[in-house]
PDB file of C-alpha atoms in Angstrom:
ATOM      1  CA  MET Y  21     -21.249 -43.408 -29.530  1.00 66.00           C
ATOM      2  CA  GLU Y  22     -24.462 -41.919 -30.532  1.00 75.00           C
ATOM      3  CA  HIS Y  23     -25.413 -41.473 -34.141  1.00 81.00           C
ATOM      4  CA  LYS Y  24     -25.139 -37.877 -35.096  1.00 81.00           C
ATOM      5  CA  GLU Y  25     -25.372 -36.227 -38.492  1.00 82.00           C
ATOM      6  CA  SER Y  26     -22.020 -34.531 -40.120  1.00 79.00           C
ATOM      7  CA  TRP Y  27     -23.568 -31.000 -39.310  1.00 82.00           C
ATOM      8  CA  GLN Y  28     -23.672 -31.957 -35.552  1.00 82.00           C
ATOM      9  CA  MET Y  29     -20.013 -32.695 -35.729  1.00 84.00           C
ATOM     10  CA  PHE Y  30     -16.958 -30.817 -35.044  1.00 84.00           C
ATOM     11  CA  THR Y  31     -13.608 -31.940 -36.726  1.00 83.00           C
ATOM     12  CA  ASN Y  32     -10.562 -30.511 -35.654  1.00 79.00           C
ATOM     13  CA  SER Y  33      -8.521 -28.956 -38.410  1.00 81.00           C
ATOM     14  CA  THR Y  34      -5.136 -29.889 -36.952  1.00 83.00           C
ATOM     15  CA  CYS Y  35      -5.982 -33.898 -36.495  1.00 87.00           C
ATOM     16  CA  SER Y  36      -8.336 -36.129 -38.155  1.00 83.00           C
ATOM     17  CA  HIS Y  37     -10.414 -36.750 -35.084  1.00 86.00           C
ATOM     18  CA  SER Y  38     -14.007 -35.394 -34.791  1.00 85.00           C
ATOM     19  CA  PHE Y  39     -16.630 -35.132 -32.085  1.00 87.00           C
ATOM     20  CA  CYS Y  40     -20.001 -34.230 -31.664  1.00 86.00           C
ATOM     21  CA  ASP Y  41     -20.540 -30.417 -31.113  1.00 85.00           C
ATOM     22  CA  ASN Y  42     -21.862 -31.084 -27.612  1.00 86.00           C
ATOM     23  CA  CYS Y  43     -18.882 -33.133 -26.369  1.00 86.00           C
ATOM     24  CA  THR Y  44     -16.395 -30.805 -27.659  1.00 86.00           C
ATOM     25  CA  SER Y  45     -18.072 -27.895 -25.940  1.00 86.00           C
ATOM     26  CA  LYS Y  46     -17.926 -29.707 -22.652  1.00 89.00           C
ATOM     27  CA  HIS Y  47     -14.348 -30.920 -23.064  1.00 88.00           C
ATOM     28  CA  VAL Y  48     -13.143 -27.214 -23.766  1.00 86.00           C
ATOM     29  CA  GLU Y  49     -15.335 -25.805 -21.240  1.00 87.00           C
ATOM     30  CA  THR Y  50     -13.827 -28.243 -18.628  1.00 87.00           C
ATOM     31  CA  LYS Y  51     -10.233 -27.469 -19.608  1.00 85.00           C
ATOM     32  CA  VAL Y  52     -10.735 -23.798 -19.354  1.00 82.00           C
ATOM     33  CA  GLN Y  53     -12.235 -24.012 -16.119  1.00 82.00           C
ATOM     34  CA  ASP Y  54      -9.259 -25.985 -14.936  1.00 82.00           C
ATOM     35  CA  LYS Y  55      -7.090 -23.080 -16.255  1.00 78.00           C
ATOM     36  CA  VAL Y  56      -5.355 -25.452 -18.900  1.00 79.00           C
ATOM     37  CA  LYS Y  57      -3.270 -23.268 -21.238  1.00 74.00           C
ATOM     38  CA  ILE Y  58      -3.526 -25.273 -24.325  1.00 79.00           C
ATOM     39  CA  VAL Y  59      -6.742 -27.278 -24.872  1.00 84.00           C
ATOM     40  CA  THR Y  60      -5.731 -30.432 -26.870  1.00 87.00           C
ATOM     41  CA  CYS Y  61      -8.124 -32.738 -29.015  1.00 87.00           C
ATOM     42  CA  PRO Y  62     -10.301 -34.882 -26.951  1.00 87.00           C
ATOM     43  CA  ALA Y  63      -9.125 -37.998 -28.499  1.00 88.00           C
ATOM     44  CA  VAL Y  64      -7.269 -40.313 -26.331  1.00 88.00           C
ATOM     45  CA  LYS Y  65      -3.377 -40.060 -26.721  1.00 89.00           C
ATOM     46  CA  CYS Y  66      -4.002 -37.321 -29.289  1.00 89.00           C
ATOM     47  CA  ASN Y  67      -1.970 -34.340 -28.063  1.00 88.00           C
ATOM     48  CA  THR Y  68      -2.804 -32.055 -31.115  1.00 89.00           C
ATOM     49  CA  THR Y  69      -4.055 -28.788 -30.137  1.00 85.00           C
ATOM     50  CA  LEU Y  70      -7.744 -27.755 -30.597  1.00 82.00           C
ATOM     51  CA  ASP Y  71      -8.341 -25.125 -33.284  1.00 75.00           C
ATOM     52  CA  SER Y  72      -9.814 -22.471 -31.215  1.00 74.00           C
ATOM     53  CA  GLY Y  73     -10.983 -20.377 -34.102  1.00 78.00           C
ATOM     54  CA  ALA Y  74     -13.048 -23.080 -35.805  1.00 79.00           C
ATOM     55  CA  CYS Y  75     -14.986 -23.924 -32.536  1.00 79.00           C
ATOM     56  CA  ARG Y  76     -15.690 -20.448 -31.127  1.00 80.00           C
ATOM     57  CA  TRP Y  77     -19.218 -20.215 -32.006  1.00 84.00           C
ATOM     58  CA  MET Y  78     -19.999 -23.184 -29.473  1.00 83.00           C
ATOM     59  CA  PHE Y  79     -19.095 -21.338 -26.338  1.00 82.00           C
ATOM     60  CA  SER Y  80     -20.530 -18.589 -24.173  1.00 81.00           C
ATOM     61  CA  GLU Y  81     -18.789 -15.365 -23.772  1.00 85.00           C
ATOM     62  CA  ASP Y  82     -17.552 -16.048 -20.399  1.00 86.00           C
ATOM     63  CA  ILE Y  83     -15.734 -19.208 -21.579  1.00 84.00           C
ATOM     64  CA  LEU Y  84     -14.387 -17.345 -24.591  1.00 82.00           C
ATOM     65  CA  ILE Y  85     -12.817 -14.600 -22.312  1.00 85.00           C
ATOM     66  CA  CYS Y  86     -11.417 -17.174 -19.982  1.00 82.00           C
ATOM     67  CA  TRP Y  87      -9.889 -19.096 -23.130  1.00 80.00           C
ATOM     68  CA  ASP Y  88      -8.554 -16.251 -24.855  1.00 82.00           C
ATOM     69  CA  GLU Y  89      -6.794 -14.710 -21.553  1.00 81.00           C
ATOM     70  CA  SER Y  90      -5.351 -18.223 -21.083  1.00 78.00           C
ATOM     71  CA  LEU Y  91      -3.972 -18.370 -24.530  1.00 78.00           C
ATOM     72  CA  CYS Y  92      -2.573 -15.040 -24.322  1.00 79.00           C
ATOM     73  CA  LYS Y  93      -0.924 -15.633 -21.157  1.00 78.00           C
ATOM     74  CA  SER Y  94       0.656 -18.727 -22.282  1.00 77.00           C
ATOM     75  CA  MET Y  95       2.510 -16.840 -25.104  1.00 78.00           C
ATOM     76  CA  ILE Y  96       4.230 -14.514 -22.474  1.00 79.00           C
ATOM     77  CA  GLU Y  97       7.510 -15.716 -21.159  1.00 82.00           C
ATOM     78  CA  GLU Y  98       7.475 -16.274 -17.372  1.00 79.00           C
ATOM     79  CA  SER Y  99      10.518 -13.867 -17.194  1.00 80.00           C
ATOM     80  CA  GLN Y 100       8.174 -11.150 -18.406  1.00 83.00           C
ATOM     81  CA  LYS Y 101       5.246 -11.807 -16.138  1.00 85.00           C
ATOM     82  CA  LEU Y 102       4.839  -9.533 -13.116  1.00 85.00           C
ATOM     83  CA  TYR Y 103       1.950  -9.296 -10.777  1.00 86.00           C
ATOM     84  CA  CYS Y 104       0.822  -6.266  -8.655  1.00 88.00           C
ATOM     85  CA  PRO Y 105       1.534  -7.186  -5.076  1.00 85.00           C
ATOM     86  CA  PHE Y 106      -1.479  -5.719  -3.645  1.00 84.00           C
ATOM     87  CA  ARG Y 107      -3.902  -8.793  -2.636  1.00 79.00           C
ATOM     88  CA  ASP Y 108      -7.035  -7.002  -3.813  1.00 84.00           C
ATOM     89  CA  CYS Y 109      -5.712  -6.182  -7.356  1.00 84.00           C
ATOM     90  CA  SER Y 110      -3.014  -9.129  -8.142  1.00 82.00           C
ATOM     91  CA  ILE Y 111      -3.340  -8.113 -11.945  1.00 85.00           C
ATOM     92  CA  MET Y 112      -0.705  -9.595 -14.299  1.00 85.00           C
ATOM     93  CA  LEU Y 113       1.430  -7.016 -16.086  1.00 86.00           C
ATOM     94  CA  VAL Y 114       4.113  -7.535 -18.632  1.00 86.00           C
ATOM     95  CA  ASN Y 115       7.630  -6.145 -18.965  1.00 84.00           C
ATOM     96  CA  ASP Y 116       8.382  -6.355 -22.506  1.00 80.00           C
ATOM     97  CA  SER Y 117      10.731  -3.612 -22.647  1.00 78.00           C
ATOM     98  CA  GLY Y 118      13.882  -5.648 -21.966  1.00 75.00           C
ATOM     99  CA  SER Y 119      15.160  -3.431 -19.609  1.00 78.00           C
ATOM    100  CA  GLU Y 120      15.044  -3.802 -15.652  1.00 80.00           C
ATOM    101  CA  VAL Y 121      11.995  -2.052 -14.041  1.00 81.00           C
ATOM    102  CA  THR Y 122      12.104  -1.133 -10.147  1.00 83.00           C
ATOM    103  CA  GLU Y 123       9.207   1.445  -9.246  1.00 88.00           C
ATOM    104  CA  THR Y 124       6.131   0.975 -11.369  1.00 88.00           C
ATOM    105  CA  LYS Y 125       2.336   1.866 -10.976  1.00 91.00           C
ATOM    106  CA  CYS Y 126      -0.310  -0.546 -11.489  1.00 91.00           C
ATOM    107  CA  PRO Y 127      -2.509   0.639 -14.322  1.00 92.00           C
ATOM    108  CA  VAL Y 128      -5.591  -1.176 -12.548  1.00 92.00           C
ATOM    109  CA  CYS Y 129      -5.466  -0.127  -9.021  1.00 92.00           C
ATOM    110  CA  GLN Y 130      -3.137   2.721  -9.464  1.00 92.00           C
ATOM    111  CA  ARG Y 131      -0.706   1.902  -6.587  1.00 91.00           C
ATOM    112  CA  THR Y 132       2.959   2.257  -7.159  1.00 90.00           C
ATOM    113  CA  PHE Y 133       5.128  -0.847  -6.022  1.00 89.00           C
ATOM    114  CA  CYS Y 134       8.642  -2.247  -6.480  1.00 87.00           C
ATOM    115  CA  ALA Y 135       8.659  -4.600  -9.784  1.00 86.00           C
ATOM    116  CA  GLN Y 136      11.972  -6.240  -8.318  1.00 84.00           C
ATOM    117  CA  CYS Y 137      10.833  -6.835  -4.849  1.00 81.00           C
ATOM    118  CA  GLN Y 138       7.220  -7.291  -5.562  1.00 80.00           C
ATOM    119  CA  VAL Y 139       6.163  -5.208  -2.791  1.00 82.00           C
ATOM    120  CA  PRO Y 140       4.575  -1.817  -2.223  1.00 84.00           C
ATOM    121  CA  TRP Y 141       7.093   0.991  -3.153  1.00 85.00           C
ATOM    122  CA  HIS Y 142      10.045   1.596  -0.845  1.00 82.00           C
ATOM    123  CA  PRO Y 143      11.422   4.944  -1.521  1.00 83.00           C
ATOM    124  CA  GLU Y 144      13.714   5.130   1.037  1.00 80.00           C
ATOM    125  CA  PHE Y 145      15.552   2.157   0.591  1.00 80.00           C
ATOM    126  CA  THR Y 146      17.094   0.265  -2.364  1.00 83.00           C
ATOM    127  CA  CYS Y 147      16.040  -3.005  -3.236  1.00 82.00           C
ATOM    128  CA  HIS Y 148      19.149  -4.838  -1.704  1.00 82.00           C
ATOM    129  CA  GLU Y 149      19.018  -2.352   1.522  1.00 80.00           C
ATOM    130  CA  PHE Y 150      15.064  -3.434   1.758  1.00 76.00           C
ATOM    131  CA  LEU Y 151      15.842  -7.277   1.791  1.00 74.00           C
ATOM    132  CA  LYS Y 152      18.580  -6.650   4.500  1.00 74.00           C
ATOM    133  CA  LEU Y 153      16.511  -4.526   6.872  1.00 68.00           C
ATOM    134  CA  SER Y 154      15.800  -7.584   9.323  1.00 41.00           C
ATOM    135  CA  GLY Y 155      19.283  -9.435   8.620  1.00 48.00           C
ATOM    136  CA  LYS Y 156      17.182 -12.134   6.585  1.00 47.00           C
ATOM    137  CA  LYS Y 157      15.082 -12.544   3.590  1.00 46.00           C
ATOM    138  CA  LYS Y 158      11.272 -12.306   4.632  1.00 51.00           C
ATOM    139  CA  ARG Y 159       8.330 -11.392   2.533  1.00 55.00           C
ATOM    140  CA  GLY Y 160       8.403  -7.605   1.644  1.00 54.00           C
ATOM    141  CA  ILE Y 161       5.181  -6.929   3.433  1.00 54.00           C
ATOM    142  CA  ASP Y 162       6.416  -8.387   6.484  1.00 57.00           C
ATOM    143  CA  LEU Y 163       9.379  -5.914   6.171  1.00 54.00           C
ATOM    144  CA  MET Y 164       7.084  -2.926   5.488  1.00 56.00           C
ATOM    145  CA  VAL Y 165       5.341  -3.635   8.857  1.00 56.00           C
ATOM    146  CA  GLU Y 166       8.677  -3.991  10.838  1.00 55.00           C
ATOM    147  CA  LYS Y 167       9.958  -0.796   9.352  1.00 56.00           C
ATOM    148  CA  ILE Y 168       6.637   1.250   9.737  1.00 52.00           C
ATOM    149  CA  GLY Y 169       5.741  -0.295  13.076  1.00 58.00           C
ATOM    150  CA  CYS Y 170       2.067  -0.546  12.753  1.00 67.00           C
ATOM    151  CA  SER Y 171       0.461  -3.886  13.665  1.00 72.00           C
ATOM    152  CA  HIS Y 172      -2.996  -2.750  13.623  1.00 77.00           C
ATOM    153  CA  MET Y 173      -4.557  -4.380  10.518  1.00 77.00           C
ATOM    154  CA  THR Y 174      -7.913  -4.279   9.006  1.00 76.00           C
ATOM    155  CA  CYS Y 175      -9.006  -6.921   6.671  1.00 72.00           C
ATOM    156  CA  ARG Y 176     -11.230  -6.420   3.691  1.00 67.00           C
ATOM    157  CA  CYS Y 177     -14.172  -7.982   5.547  1.00 68.00           C
ATOM    158  CA  SER Y 178     -13.753  -5.150   8.356  1.00 73.00           C
ATOM    159  CA  TYR Y 179     -12.163  -7.560  10.912  1.00 75.00           C
ATOM    160  CA  GLU Y 180      -9.483  -5.910  12.720  1.00 78.00           C
ATOM    161  CA  PHE Y 181      -6.396  -7.866  14.083  1.00 76.00           C
ATOM    162  CA  CYS Y 182      -2.947  -7.677  15.333  1.00 75.00           C
ATOM    163  CA  TYR Y 183      -0.513  -8.285  12.370  1.00 68.00           C
ATOM    164  CA  ARG Y 184       2.334  -9.550  14.765  1.00 68.00           C
ATOM    165  CA  CYS Y 185       0.226 -12.178  17.052  1.00 69.00           C
ATOM    166  CA  GLY Y 186      -2.663 -12.676  14.986  1.00 69.00           C
ATOM    167  CA  SER Y 187      -5.236 -11.751  17.826  1.00 72.00           C
ATOM    168  CA  LYS Y 188      -8.300  -9.752  17.473  1.00 77.00           C
ATOM    169  CA  TRP Y 189      -7.559  -6.013  17.757  1.00 78.00           C
ATOM    170  CA  SER Y 190      -9.053  -3.896  20.597  1.00 76.00           C
ATOM    171  CA  SER Y 191      -8.523  -0.658  22.173  1.00 71.00           C
ATOM    172  CA  LYS Y 192      -6.675  -2.690  24.996  1.00 70.00           C
ATOM    173  CA  HIS Y 193      -4.480  -4.467  22.588  1.00 66.00           C
ATOM    174  CA  ALA Y 194      -2.067  -1.767  22.865  1.00 59.00           C
ATOM    175  CA  ALA Y 195      -0.595  -3.918  25.730  1.00 56.00           C
ATOM    176  CA  CYS Y 196       0.437  -6.592  23.210  1.00 63.00           C
ATOM    177  CA  LYS Y 197       4.167  -7.209  23.430  1.00 57.00           C
ATOM    178  CA  TYR Y 198       4.506  -6.939  19.645  1.00 53.00           C
ATOM    179  CA  ALA Y 199       2.293  -4.154  19.101  1.00 48.00           C
ATOM    180  CA  ARG Y 200       3.456  -0.805  18.333  1.00 50.00           C
ATOM    181  CA  CYS Y 201       0.538   1.349  17.450  1.00 50.00           C
TER     182      CYS Y 201
END
């Protein structure tokens, strides 16, 4: 409600509303940080999309990158989105080939995984066999541990623990009824 000069105002080209540059900037920054895919006009009950091209000059490079990524991701169909299953990567990939993809290599972490099961690559099994290994559908990583048998896990923070019982790993932990290595 402050008096502002016209040069201090942003007018959305897709509706008739205008707001000061500072308010518009804060509105967009908040929406982008909240991971809102489409930023709308700040006016109450106005669902018109904010013209991202017209107000780009208001934002830091970090906000622009986040906003651009959000806009790009919103244009990709959910059925085409695929995520690297490795927790230290988790990058989004896009299958826009129209064909079914199984074995694929993540372009970021360079590890191979199954695009169907969304787990590390399992060359010795078909996807169907892989899911049936334990007689019930478990998360793929659980099945891999079950098949390989190793329960000794090391977290990124270097904490060592037993995957099966969750307790801290030690040289005496081999006595765990669940441990296999």
